[in-house]
PDB file of C-alpha atoms in Angstrom:
ATOM      1  CA  MET T  92      12.654  -4.256  16.885  1.00 52.00           C
ATOM      2  CA  LYS T  93      15.108  -7.097  17.524  1.00 58.00           C
ATOM      3  CA  PHE T  94      14.450 -10.784  17.017  1.00 55.00           C
ATOM      4  CA  SER T  95      16.391 -13.733  18.351  1.00 60.00           C
ATOM      5  CA  ALA T  96      16.241 -16.835  16.203  1.00 54.00           C
ATOM      6  CA  PRO T  97      17.312 -20.213  17.599  1.00 59.00           C
ATOM      7  CA  ALA T  98      20.340 -21.805  15.920  1.00 59.00           C
ATOM      8  CA  GLY T  99      19.560 -23.351  12.551  1.00 57.00           C
ATOM      9  CA  THR T 100      16.304 -21.485  11.995  1.00 56.00           C
ATOM     10  CA  GLY T 101      17.592 -18.735   9.738  1.00 57.00           C
ATOM     11  CA  THR T 102      17.411 -14.995  10.027  1.00 59.00           C
ATOM     12  CA  ARG T 103      14.450 -12.883  11.044  1.00 60.00           C
ATOM     13  CA  VAL T 104      14.215  -9.251   9.999  1.00 62.00           C
ATOM     14  CA  ALA T 105      11.651  -6.492  10.388  1.00 66.00           C
ATOM     15  CA  TYR T 106      11.400  -3.190   8.599  1.00 67.00           C
ATOM     16  CA  THR T 107       9.737  -0.006   9.765  1.00 70.00           C
ATOM     17  CA  LEU T 108       9.160   2.676   7.154  1.00 71.00           C
ATOM     18  CA  ASP T 109      10.552   6.119   8.020  1.00 77.00           C
ATOM     19  CA  THR T 110       7.455   8.252   8.641  1.00 79.00           C
ATOM     20  CA  GLY T 111       9.501  11.382   7.942  1.00 84.00           C
ATOM     21  CA  TYR T 112       9.908  10.179   4.364  1.00 83.00           C
ATOM     22  CA  PHE T 113       6.910   7.923   3.743  1.00 80.00           C
ATOM     23  CA  GLY T 114       3.332   9.083   4.225  1.00 81.00           C
ATOM     24  CA  PRO T 115       0.923   7.190   6.510  1.00 77.00           C
ATOM     25  CA  THR T 116      -0.562   5.223   3.593  1.00 80.00           C
ATOM     26  CA  ALA T 117       2.737   4.416   1.827  1.00 78.00           C
ATOM     27  CA  ALA T 118       3.892   0.901   1.103  1.00 74.00           C
ATOM     28  CA  ILE T 119       6.785  -0.701  -0.722  1.00 70.00           C
ATOM     29  CA  THR T 120       5.185  -3.056  -3.202  1.00 74.00           C
ATOM     30  CA  THR T 121       6.514  -6.038  -5.077  1.00 69.00           C
ATOM     31  CA  GLU T 122       5.313  -9.439  -6.183  1.00 68.00           C
ATOM     32  CA  ILE T 123       6.667 -11.472  -3.265  1.00 61.00           C
ATOM     33  CA  THR T 124       6.299 -14.776  -5.105  1.00 63.00           C
ATOM     34  CA  ASN T 125       9.181 -13.677  -7.379  1.00 65.00           C
ATOM     35  CA  LEU T 126      11.615 -12.666  -4.626  1.00 61.00           C
ATOM     36  CA  ASP T 127      14.869 -14.591  -4.366  1.00 61.00           C
ATOM     37  CA  VAL T 128      14.741 -14.742  -0.590  1.00 59.00           C
ATOM     38  CA  HIS T 129      17.607 -17.228  -0.345  1.00 59.00           C
ATOM     39  CA  GLY T 130      20.225 -15.100  -2.117  1.00 60.00           C
ATOM     40  CA  PRO T 131      23.390 -16.184  -3.931  1.00 63.00           C
ATOM     41  CA  TYR T 132      25.205 -17.400  -0.804  1.00 59.00           C
ATOM     42  CA  CYS T 133      22.591 -19.914   0.339  1.00 62.00           C
ATOM     43  CA  THR T 134      23.979 -22.944  -1.462  1.00 63.00           C
ATOM     44  CA  GLU T 135      23.597 -25.208   1.566  1.00 61.00           C
ATOM     45  CA  PRO T 136      20.587 -24.072   3.598  1.00 56.00           C
ATOM     46  CA  THR T 137      20.600 -25.316   7.170  1.00 62.00           C
ATOM     47  CA  GLY T 138      17.109 -24.071   7.910  1.00 61.00           C
ATOM     48  CA  PRO T 139      13.726 -25.505   6.976  1.00 60.00           C
ATOM     49  CA  GLY T 140      14.146 -24.610   3.280  1.00 63.00           C
ATOM     50  CA  TYR T 141      11.461 -21.946   3.108  1.00 66.00           C
ATOM     51  CA  VAL T 142      10.862 -18.341   4.078  1.00 67.00           C
ATOM     52  CA  THR T 143       7.584 -17.002   5.429  1.00 72.00           C
ATOM     53  CA  ILE T 144       6.787 -13.344   4.785  1.00 73.00           C
ATOM     54  CA  ARG T 145       4.119 -11.811   7.017  1.00 74.00           C
ATOM     55  CA  ASP T 146       2.512  -8.437   6.341  1.00 74.00           C
ATOM     56  CA  PHE T 147       1.074  -6.935   9.524  1.00 71.00           C
ATOM     57  CA  ARG T 148      -0.041  -3.594   8.077  1.00 70.00           C
ATOM     58  CA  ARG T 149      -3.677  -4.599   8.568  1.00 71.00           C
ATOM     59  CA  ARG T 150      -3.726  -5.858  12.126  1.00 70.00           C
ATOM     60  CA  ASN T 151      -7.204  -7.333  11.783  1.00 75.00           C
ATOM     61  CA  ARG T 152      -6.186  -9.288   8.659  1.00 71.00           C
ATOM     62  CA  PRO T 153      -2.461 -10.112   8.426  1.00 64.00           C
ATOM     63  CA  ALA T 154      -1.263 -11.545   5.113  1.00 75.00           C
ATOM     64  CA  GLU T 155       1.191 -14.433   4.941  1.00 75.00           C
ATOM     65  CA  HIS T 156       3.140 -15.869   2.031  1.00 71.00           C
ATOM     66  CA  ARG T 157       5.543 -18.803   2.042  1.00 71.00           C
ATOM     67  CA  CYS T 158       8.485 -18.853  -0.404  1.00 69.00           C
ATOM     68  CA  ASP T 159       9.894 -22.342  -0.989  1.00 67.00           C
TER      69      ASP T 159
END
């Protein structure tokens, strides 16, 4: 899936797990509050200063977390 982000709004990415490797109930887990989503090269952010992570695995109840 491709995303187009307007200038100055950062980067949008999506991941799809390889069903040939991962089973239908597999998930990659981590504590998303501890992720360094800005990385070492983001010394002068031009975006809004936060990253929103959305988990759409449960379509009837998507989860959202904002990393400031």
